[in-house]
PDB file of C-alpha atoms in Angstrom:
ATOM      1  CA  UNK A   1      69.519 115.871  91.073  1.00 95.00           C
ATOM      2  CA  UNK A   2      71.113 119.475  90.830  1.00 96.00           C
ATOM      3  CA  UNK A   3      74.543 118.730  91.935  1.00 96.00           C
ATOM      4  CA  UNK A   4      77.237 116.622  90.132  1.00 97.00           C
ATOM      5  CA  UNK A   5      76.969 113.200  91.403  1.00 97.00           C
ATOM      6  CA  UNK A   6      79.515 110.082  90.754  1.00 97.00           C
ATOM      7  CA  UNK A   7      77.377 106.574  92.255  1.00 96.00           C
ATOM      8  CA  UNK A   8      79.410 103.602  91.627  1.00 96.00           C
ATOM      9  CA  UNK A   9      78.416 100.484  93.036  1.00 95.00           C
ATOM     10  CA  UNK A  10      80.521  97.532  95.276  1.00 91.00           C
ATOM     11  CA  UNK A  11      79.304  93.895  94.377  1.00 86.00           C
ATOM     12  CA  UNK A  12      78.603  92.166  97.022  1.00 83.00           C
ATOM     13  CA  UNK A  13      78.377  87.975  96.118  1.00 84.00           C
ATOM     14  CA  UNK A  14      79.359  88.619  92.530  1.00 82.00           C
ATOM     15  CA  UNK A  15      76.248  90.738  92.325  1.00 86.00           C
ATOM     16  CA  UNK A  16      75.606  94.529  92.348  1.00 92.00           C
ATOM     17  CA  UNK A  17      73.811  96.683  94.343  1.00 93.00           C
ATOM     18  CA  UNK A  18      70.167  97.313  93.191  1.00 95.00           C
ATOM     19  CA  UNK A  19      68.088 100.815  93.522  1.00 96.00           C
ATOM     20  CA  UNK A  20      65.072 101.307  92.659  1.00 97.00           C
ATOM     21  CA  UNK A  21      63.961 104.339  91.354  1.00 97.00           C
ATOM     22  CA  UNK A  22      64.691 107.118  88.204  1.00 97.00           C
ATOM     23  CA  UNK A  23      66.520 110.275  87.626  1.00 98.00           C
ATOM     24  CA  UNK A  24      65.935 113.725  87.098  1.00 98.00           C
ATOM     25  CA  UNK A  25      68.533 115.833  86.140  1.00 98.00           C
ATOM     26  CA  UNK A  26      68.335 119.816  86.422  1.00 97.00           C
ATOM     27  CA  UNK A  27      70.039 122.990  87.263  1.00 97.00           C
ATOM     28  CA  UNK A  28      73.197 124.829  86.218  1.00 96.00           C
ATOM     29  CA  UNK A  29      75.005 123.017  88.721  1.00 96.00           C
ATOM     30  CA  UNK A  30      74.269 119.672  87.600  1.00 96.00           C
ATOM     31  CA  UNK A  31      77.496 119.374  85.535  1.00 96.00           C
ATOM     32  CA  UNK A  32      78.346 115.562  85.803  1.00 97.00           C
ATOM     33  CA  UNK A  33      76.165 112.204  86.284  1.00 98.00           C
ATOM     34  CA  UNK A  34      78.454 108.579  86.142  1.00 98.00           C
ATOM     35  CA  UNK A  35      76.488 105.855  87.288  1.00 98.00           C
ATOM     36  CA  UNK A  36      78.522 102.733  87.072  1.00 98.00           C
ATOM     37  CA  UNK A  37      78.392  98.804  88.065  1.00 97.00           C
ATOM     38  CA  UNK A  38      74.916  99.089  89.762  1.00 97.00           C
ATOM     39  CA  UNK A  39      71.322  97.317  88.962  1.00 97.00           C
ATOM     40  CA  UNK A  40      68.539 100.074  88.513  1.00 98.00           C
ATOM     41  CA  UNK A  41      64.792  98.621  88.622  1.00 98.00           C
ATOM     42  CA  UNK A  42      61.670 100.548  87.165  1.00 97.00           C
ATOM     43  CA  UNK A  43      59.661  98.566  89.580  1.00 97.00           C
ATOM     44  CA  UNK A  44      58.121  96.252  86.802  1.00 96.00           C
ATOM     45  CA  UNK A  45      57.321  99.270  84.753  1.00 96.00           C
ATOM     46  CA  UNK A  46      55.827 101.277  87.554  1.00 97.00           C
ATOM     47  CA  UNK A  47      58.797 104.050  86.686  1.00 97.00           C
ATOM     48  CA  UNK A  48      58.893 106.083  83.725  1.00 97.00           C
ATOM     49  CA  UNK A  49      62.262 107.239  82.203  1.00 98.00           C
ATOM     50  CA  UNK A  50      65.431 105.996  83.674  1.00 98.00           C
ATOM     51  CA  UNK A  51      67.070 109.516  83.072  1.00 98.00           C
ATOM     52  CA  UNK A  52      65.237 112.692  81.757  1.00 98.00           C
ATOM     53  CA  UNK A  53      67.008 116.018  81.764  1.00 98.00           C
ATOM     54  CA  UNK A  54      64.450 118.059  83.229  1.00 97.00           C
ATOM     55  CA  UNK A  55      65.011 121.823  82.541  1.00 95.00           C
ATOM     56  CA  UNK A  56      66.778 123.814  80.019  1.00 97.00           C
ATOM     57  CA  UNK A  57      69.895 125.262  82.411  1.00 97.00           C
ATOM     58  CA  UNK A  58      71.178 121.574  82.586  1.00 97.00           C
ATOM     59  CA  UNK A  59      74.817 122.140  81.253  1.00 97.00           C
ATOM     60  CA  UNK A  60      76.568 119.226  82.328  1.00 97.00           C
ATOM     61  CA  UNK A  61      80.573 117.627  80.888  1.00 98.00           C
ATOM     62  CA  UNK A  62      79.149 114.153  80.611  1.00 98.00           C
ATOM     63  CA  UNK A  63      76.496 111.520  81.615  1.00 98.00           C
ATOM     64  CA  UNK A  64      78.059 108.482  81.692  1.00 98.00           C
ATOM     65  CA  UNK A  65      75.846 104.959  82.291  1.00 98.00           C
ATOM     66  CA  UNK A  66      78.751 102.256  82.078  1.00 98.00           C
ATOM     67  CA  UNK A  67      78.475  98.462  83.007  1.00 97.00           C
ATOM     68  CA  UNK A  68      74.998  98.545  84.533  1.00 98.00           C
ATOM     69  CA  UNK A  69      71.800  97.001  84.506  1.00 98.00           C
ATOM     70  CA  UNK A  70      68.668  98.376  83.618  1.00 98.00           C
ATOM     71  CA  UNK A  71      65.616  96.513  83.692  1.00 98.00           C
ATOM     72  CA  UNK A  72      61.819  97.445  84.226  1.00 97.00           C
ATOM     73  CA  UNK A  73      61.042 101.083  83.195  1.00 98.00           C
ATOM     74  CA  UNK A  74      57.910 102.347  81.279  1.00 97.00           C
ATOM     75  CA  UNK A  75      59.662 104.701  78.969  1.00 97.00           C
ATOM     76  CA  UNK A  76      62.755 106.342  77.811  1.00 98.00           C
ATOM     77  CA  UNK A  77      66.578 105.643  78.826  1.00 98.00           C
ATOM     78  CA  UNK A  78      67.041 108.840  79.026  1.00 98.00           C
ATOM     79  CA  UNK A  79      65.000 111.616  77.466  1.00 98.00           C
ATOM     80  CA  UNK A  80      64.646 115.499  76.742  1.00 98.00           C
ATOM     81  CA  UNK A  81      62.303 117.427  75.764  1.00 98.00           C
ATOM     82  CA  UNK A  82      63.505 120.763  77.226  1.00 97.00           C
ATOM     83  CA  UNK A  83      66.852 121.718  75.505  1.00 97.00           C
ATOM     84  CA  UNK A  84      69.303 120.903  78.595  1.00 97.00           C
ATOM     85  CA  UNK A  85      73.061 120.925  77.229  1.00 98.00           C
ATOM     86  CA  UNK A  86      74.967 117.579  77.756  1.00 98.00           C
ATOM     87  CA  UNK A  87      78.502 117.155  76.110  1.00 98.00           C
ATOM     88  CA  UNK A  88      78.946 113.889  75.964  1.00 98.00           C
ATOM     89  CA  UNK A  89      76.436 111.364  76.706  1.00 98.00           C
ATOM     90  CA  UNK A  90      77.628 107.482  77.045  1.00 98.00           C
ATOM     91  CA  UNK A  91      76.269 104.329  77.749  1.00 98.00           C
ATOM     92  CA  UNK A  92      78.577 101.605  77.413  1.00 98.00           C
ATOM     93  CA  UNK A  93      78.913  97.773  78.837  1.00 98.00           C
ATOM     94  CA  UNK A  94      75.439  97.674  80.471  1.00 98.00           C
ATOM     95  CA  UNK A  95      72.497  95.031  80.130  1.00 98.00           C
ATOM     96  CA  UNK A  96      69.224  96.774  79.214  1.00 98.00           C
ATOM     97  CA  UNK A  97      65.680  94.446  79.006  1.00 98.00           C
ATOM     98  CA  UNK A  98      62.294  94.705  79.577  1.00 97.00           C
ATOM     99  CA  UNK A  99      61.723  98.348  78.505  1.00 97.00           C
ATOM    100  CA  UNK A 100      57.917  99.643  78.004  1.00 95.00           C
ATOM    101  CA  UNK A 101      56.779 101.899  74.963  1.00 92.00           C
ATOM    102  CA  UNK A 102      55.558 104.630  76.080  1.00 93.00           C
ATOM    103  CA  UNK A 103      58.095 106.660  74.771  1.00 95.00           C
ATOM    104  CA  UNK A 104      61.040 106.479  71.985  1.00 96.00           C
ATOM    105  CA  UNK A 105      64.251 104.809  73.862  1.00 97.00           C
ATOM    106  CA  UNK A 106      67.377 107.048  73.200  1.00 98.00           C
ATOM    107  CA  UNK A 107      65.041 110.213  73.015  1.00 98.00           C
ATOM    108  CA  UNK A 108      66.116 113.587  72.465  1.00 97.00           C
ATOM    109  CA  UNK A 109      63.806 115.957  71.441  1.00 97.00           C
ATOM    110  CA  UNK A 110      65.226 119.082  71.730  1.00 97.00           C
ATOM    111  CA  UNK A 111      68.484 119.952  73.258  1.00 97.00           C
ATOM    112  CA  UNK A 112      72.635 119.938  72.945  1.00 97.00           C
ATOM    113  CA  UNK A 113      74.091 116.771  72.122  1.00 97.00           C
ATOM    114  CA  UNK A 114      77.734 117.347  70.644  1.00 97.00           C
ATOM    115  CA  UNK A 115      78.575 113.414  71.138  1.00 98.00           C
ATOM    116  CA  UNK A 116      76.766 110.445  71.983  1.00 98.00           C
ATOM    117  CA  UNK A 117      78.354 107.260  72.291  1.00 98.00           C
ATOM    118  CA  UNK A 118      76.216 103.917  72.453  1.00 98.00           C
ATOM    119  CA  UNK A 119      78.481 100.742  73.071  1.00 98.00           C
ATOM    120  CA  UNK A 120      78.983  97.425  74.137  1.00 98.00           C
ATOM    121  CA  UNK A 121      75.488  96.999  75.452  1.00 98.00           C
ATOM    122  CA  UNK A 122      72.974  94.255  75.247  1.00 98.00           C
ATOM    123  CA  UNK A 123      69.075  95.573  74.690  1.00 98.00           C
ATOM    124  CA  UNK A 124      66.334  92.862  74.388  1.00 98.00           C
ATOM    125  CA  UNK A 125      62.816  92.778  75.114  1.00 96.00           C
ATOM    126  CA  UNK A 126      61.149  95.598  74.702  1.00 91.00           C
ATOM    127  CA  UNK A 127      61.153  99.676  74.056  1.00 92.00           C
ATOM    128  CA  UNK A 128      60.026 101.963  70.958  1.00 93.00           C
ATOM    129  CA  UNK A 129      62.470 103.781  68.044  1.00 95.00           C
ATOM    130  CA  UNK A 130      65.802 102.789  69.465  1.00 97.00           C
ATOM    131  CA  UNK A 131      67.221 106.091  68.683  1.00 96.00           C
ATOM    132  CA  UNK A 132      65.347 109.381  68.257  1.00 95.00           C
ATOM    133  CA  UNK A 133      66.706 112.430  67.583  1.00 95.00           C
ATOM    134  CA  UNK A 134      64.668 115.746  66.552  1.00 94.00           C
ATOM    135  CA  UNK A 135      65.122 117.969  63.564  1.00 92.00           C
ATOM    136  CA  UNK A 136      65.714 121.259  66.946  1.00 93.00           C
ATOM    137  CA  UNK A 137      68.258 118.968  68.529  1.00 95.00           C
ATOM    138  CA  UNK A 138      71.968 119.957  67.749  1.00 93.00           C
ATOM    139  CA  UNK A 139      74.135 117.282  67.869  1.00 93.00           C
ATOM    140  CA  UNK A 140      77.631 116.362  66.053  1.00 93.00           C
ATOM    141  CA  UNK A 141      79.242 112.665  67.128  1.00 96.00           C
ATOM    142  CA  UNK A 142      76.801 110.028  67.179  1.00 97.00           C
ATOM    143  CA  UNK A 143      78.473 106.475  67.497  1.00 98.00           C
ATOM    144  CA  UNK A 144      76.148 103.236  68.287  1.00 98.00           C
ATOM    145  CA  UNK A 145      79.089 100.262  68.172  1.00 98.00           C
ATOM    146  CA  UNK A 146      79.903  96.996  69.645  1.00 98.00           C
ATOM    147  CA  UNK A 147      75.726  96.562  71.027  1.00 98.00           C
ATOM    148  CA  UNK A 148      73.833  93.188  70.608  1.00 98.00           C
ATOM    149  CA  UNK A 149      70.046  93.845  70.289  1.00 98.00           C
ATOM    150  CA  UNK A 150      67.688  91.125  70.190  1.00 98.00           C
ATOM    151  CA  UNK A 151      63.799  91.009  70.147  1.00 96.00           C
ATOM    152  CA  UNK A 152      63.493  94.802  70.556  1.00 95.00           C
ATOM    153  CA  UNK A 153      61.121  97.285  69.040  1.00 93.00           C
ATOM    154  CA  UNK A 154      59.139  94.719  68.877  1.00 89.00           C
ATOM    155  CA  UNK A 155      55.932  95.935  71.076  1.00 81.00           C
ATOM    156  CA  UNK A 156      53.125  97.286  68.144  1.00 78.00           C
ATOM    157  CA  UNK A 157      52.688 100.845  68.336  1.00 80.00           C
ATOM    158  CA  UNK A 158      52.252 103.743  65.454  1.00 82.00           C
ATOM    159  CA  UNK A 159      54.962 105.482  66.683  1.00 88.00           C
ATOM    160  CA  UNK A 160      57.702 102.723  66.725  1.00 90.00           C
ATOM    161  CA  UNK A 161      60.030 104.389  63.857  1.00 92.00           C
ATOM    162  CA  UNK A 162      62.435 101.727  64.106  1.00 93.00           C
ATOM    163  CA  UNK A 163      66.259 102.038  64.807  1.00 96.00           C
ATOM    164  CA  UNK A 164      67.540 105.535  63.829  1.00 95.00           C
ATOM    165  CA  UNK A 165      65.124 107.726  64.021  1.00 94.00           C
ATOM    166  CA  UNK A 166      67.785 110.707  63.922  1.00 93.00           C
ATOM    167  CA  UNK A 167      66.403 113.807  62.081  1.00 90.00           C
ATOM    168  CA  UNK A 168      68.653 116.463  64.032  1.00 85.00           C
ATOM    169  CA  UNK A 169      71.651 117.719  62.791  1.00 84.00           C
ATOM    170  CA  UNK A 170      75.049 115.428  63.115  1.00 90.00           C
ATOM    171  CA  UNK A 171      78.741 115.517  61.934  1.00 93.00           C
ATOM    172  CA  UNK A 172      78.860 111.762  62.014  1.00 95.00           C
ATOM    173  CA  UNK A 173      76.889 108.669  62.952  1.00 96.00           C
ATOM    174  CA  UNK A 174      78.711 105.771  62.541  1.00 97.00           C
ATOM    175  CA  UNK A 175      76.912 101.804  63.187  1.00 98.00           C
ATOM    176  CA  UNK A 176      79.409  99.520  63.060  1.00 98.00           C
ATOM    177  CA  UNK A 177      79.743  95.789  64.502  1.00 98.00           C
ATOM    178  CA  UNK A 178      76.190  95.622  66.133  1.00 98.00           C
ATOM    179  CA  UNK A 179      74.242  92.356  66.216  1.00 98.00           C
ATOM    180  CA  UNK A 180      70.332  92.464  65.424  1.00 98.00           C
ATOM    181  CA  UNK A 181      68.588  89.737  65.941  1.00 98.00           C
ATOM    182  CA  UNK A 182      64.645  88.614  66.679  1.00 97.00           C
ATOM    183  CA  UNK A 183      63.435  92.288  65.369  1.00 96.00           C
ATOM    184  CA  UNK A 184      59.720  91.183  64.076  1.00 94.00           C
ATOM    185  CA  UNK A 185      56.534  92.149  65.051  1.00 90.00           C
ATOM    186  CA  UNK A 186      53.621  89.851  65.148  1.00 85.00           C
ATOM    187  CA  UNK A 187      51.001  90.676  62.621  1.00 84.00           C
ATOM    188  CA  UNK A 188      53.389  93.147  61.004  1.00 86.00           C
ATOM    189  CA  UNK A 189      55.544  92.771  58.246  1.00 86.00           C
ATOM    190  CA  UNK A 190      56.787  96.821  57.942  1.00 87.00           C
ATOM    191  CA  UNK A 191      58.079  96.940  61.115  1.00 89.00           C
ATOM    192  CA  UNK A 192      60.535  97.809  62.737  1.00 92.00           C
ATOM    193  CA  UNK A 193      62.729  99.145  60.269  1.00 94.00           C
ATOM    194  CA  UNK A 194      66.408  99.558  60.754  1.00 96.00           C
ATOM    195  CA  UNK A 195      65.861 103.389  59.118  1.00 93.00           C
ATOM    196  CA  UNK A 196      63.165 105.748  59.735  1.00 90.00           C
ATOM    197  CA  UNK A 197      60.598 106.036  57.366  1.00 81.00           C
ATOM    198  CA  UNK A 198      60.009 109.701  57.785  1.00 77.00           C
ATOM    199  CA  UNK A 199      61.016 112.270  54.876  1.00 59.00           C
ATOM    200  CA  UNK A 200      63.670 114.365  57.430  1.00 65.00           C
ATOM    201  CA  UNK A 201      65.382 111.141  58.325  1.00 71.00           C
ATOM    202  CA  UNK A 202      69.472 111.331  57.738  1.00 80.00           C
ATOM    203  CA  UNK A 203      70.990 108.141  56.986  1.00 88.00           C
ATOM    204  CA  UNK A 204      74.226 106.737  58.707  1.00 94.00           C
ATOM    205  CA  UNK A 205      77.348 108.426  57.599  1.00 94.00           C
ATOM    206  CA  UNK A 206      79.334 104.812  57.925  1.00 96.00           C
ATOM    207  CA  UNK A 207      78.193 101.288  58.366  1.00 97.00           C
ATOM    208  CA  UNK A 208      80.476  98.208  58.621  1.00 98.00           C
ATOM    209  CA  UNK A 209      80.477  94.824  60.344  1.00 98.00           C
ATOM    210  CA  UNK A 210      76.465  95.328  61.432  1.00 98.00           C
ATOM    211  CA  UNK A 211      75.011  91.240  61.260  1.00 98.00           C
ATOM    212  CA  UNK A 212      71.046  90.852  60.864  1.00 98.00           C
ATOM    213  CA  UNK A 213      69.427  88.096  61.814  1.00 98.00           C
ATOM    214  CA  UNK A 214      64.999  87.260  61.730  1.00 97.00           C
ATOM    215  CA  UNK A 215      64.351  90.915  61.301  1.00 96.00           C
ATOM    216  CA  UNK A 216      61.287  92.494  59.428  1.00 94.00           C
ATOM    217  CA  UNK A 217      60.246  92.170  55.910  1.00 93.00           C
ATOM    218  CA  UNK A 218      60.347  96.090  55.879  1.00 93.00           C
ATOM    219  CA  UNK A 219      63.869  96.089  57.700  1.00 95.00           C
ATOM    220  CA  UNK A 220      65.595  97.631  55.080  1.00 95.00           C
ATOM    221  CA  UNK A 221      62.853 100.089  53.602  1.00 92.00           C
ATOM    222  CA  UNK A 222      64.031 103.774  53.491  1.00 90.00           C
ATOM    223  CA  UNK A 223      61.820 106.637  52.283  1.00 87.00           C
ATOM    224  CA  UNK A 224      62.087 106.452  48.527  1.00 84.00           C
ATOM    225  CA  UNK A 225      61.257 110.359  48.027  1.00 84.00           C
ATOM    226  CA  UNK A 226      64.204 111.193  50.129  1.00 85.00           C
ATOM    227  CA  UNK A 227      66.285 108.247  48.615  1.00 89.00           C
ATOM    228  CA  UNK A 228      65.054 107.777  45.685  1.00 87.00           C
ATOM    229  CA  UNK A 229      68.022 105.602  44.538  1.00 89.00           C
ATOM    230  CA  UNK A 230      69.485 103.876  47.768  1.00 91.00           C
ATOM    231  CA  UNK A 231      70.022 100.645  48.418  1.00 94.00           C
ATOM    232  CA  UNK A 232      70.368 100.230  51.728  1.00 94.00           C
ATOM    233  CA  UNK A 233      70.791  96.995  52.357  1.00 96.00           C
ATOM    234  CA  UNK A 234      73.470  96.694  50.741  1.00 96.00           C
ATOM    235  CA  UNK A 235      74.786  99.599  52.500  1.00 94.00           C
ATOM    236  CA  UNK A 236      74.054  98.333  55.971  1.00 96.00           C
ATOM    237  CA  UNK A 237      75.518  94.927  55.186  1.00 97.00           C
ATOM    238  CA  UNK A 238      78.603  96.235  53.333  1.00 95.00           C
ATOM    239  CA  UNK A 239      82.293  96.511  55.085  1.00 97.00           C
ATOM    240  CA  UNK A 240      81.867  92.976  56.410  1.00 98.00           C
ATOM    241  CA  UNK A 241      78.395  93.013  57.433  1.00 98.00           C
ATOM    242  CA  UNK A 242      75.831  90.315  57.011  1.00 98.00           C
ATOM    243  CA  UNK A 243      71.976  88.992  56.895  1.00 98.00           C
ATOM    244  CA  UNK A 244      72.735  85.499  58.781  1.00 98.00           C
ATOM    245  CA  UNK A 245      70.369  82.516  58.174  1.00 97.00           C
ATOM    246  CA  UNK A 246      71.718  80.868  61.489  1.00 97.00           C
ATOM    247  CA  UNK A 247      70.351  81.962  64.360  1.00 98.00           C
ATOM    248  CA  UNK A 248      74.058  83.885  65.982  1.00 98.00           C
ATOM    249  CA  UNK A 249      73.262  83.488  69.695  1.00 98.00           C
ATOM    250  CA  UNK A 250      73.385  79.968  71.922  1.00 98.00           C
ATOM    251  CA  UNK A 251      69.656  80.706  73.115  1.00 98.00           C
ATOM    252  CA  UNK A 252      68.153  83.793  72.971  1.00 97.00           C
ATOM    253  CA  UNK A 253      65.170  82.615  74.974  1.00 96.00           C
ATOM    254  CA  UNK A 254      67.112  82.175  77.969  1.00 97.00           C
ATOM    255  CA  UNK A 255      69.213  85.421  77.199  1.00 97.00           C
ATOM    256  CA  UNK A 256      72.426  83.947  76.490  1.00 98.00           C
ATOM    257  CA  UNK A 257      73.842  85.941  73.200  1.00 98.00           C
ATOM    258  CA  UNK A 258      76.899  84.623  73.067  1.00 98.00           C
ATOM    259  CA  UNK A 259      78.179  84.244  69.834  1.00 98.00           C
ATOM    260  CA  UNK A 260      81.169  83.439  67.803  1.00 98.00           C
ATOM    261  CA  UNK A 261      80.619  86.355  65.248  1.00 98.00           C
ATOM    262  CA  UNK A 262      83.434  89.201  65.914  1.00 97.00           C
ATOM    263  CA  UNK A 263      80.398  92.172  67.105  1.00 98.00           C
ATOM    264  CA  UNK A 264      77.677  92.855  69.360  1.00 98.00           C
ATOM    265  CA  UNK A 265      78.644  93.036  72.698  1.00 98.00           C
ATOM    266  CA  UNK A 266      82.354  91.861  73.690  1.00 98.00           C
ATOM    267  CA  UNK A 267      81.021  90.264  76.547  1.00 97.00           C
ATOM    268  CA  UNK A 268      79.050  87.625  74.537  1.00 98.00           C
ATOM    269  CA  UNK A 269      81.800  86.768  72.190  1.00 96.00           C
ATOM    270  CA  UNK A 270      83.346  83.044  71.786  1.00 91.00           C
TER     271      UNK A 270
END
């Protein structure tokens, strides 16, 4: 794509169109993707990325992903690795499953990311470090609220560095009212972890209302050189926020989340 383009979809029989196929952003021109209320297939993993911004003059307003599907695709959700310029990124209100791990999920490895919103989605099944963001990526907002995310990160790989993987420079990441549930990996105790492990890792500027539920024995683990005295735990459970010994969803199995707790995606709640 190297125009702006605005695709929103018309359901037809309560359901919404479905395309399958990826994008490639790139160009000067390219100043505006929305994609909105449409089903996008990787083809049972036969696709790589969903999105990848493809070449450094990408200088685009906004990328907006809002009340979609996504299903299917052998890497990223959207990756970089060639320092395009995107304002404001957003994915909000969409149902994401069944992600490979061939590459980190939210992955930006170089680039301009002044704010990135992540919100009211559901994630399960699936993908590798939720959120990765390299030490050469500038960035300033960084808000992942409102998401339920259940049995993902899950898939054993040495390069699954858990949640927020976020090593690039930031004003403000804020995680607040997000369910995680089902985050285990068999054979592993470790992994995932809801922090990166690695020495340049920054950790959340703000936590609050974040419930955890069957996660990993290493969940909570945070490189003790760099943070020698934090507890995080009790960090990412404080401001209302909880480690639940009832499973929180009416059957996960069958990928109905809803819940009566007051986060993860609104469209779950009781």
């Amino acid at each position: 794509l190297t125009r702006p383009l605005v695709l929103s979809g018309q359901a037809v029989g309560g359901a919404a169109p479905t395309v399958i196929g990826n994008l490639k952003v790139s160009g000067a021109e390219m100043t505006e993707l929305v994609l909105d209320n449409l089903r996008f297939s990787g083809n049972g993993q036969a696709l790589g990325c969903f999105i990848t911004v493809a070449d450094a003059d990408v200088n685009a307003s906004r990328i907006l992903v809002r009340g979609c599907e996504i299903f299917g695709y052998k890497q990223s959700i959207i990756y970089d690795n060639v320092a395009g310029t995107v304002a404001n990124v957003e994915f909000s209100n969409n149902l994401v499953h069944d992600f490979g791990a061939g590459q980190d999920f939210f992955d930006f490895r170089k680039g301009n990311y002044p704010v990135l919103t992540i919100n009211g989605n559901t994630f399960y099944n699936g993908g590798r470090t939720f959120l990765r963001m390299d030490a050469s990526v500038n960035g300033g907002s960084i808000a992942v609220s409102n998401n339920t995310v259940n049995a993902f990160l899950n898939l054993q790989t040495s390069n699954n560095n858990g949640v927020l993987h976020v090593r690039g420079s930031f004003d403000n990441l804020s995680v607040t009212g997000n369910i995680f549930a089902n985050m285990v990996i068999e054979g592993e105790t470790a992994k995932p972890t809801l922090m990166s492990g690695n020495a340049a890792a920054k950790k959340p500027t703000y936590m609050a209302n974040n419930h955890f539920f069957n996660v990993s024995e290493g969940w909570f683990a945070v490189n003790a050189a760099t943070y020698p005295e934090l507890d995080f735990k009790a960090e990412a459970t404080g401001n209302g926020g909880s480690v639940l010994e009832a499973d929180p969803f009416v059957d996960a199995a069958k990928a109905d989340f809803s819940t009566t707790l007051n986060a993860g995606a609104p469209k779950w709640r009781k």
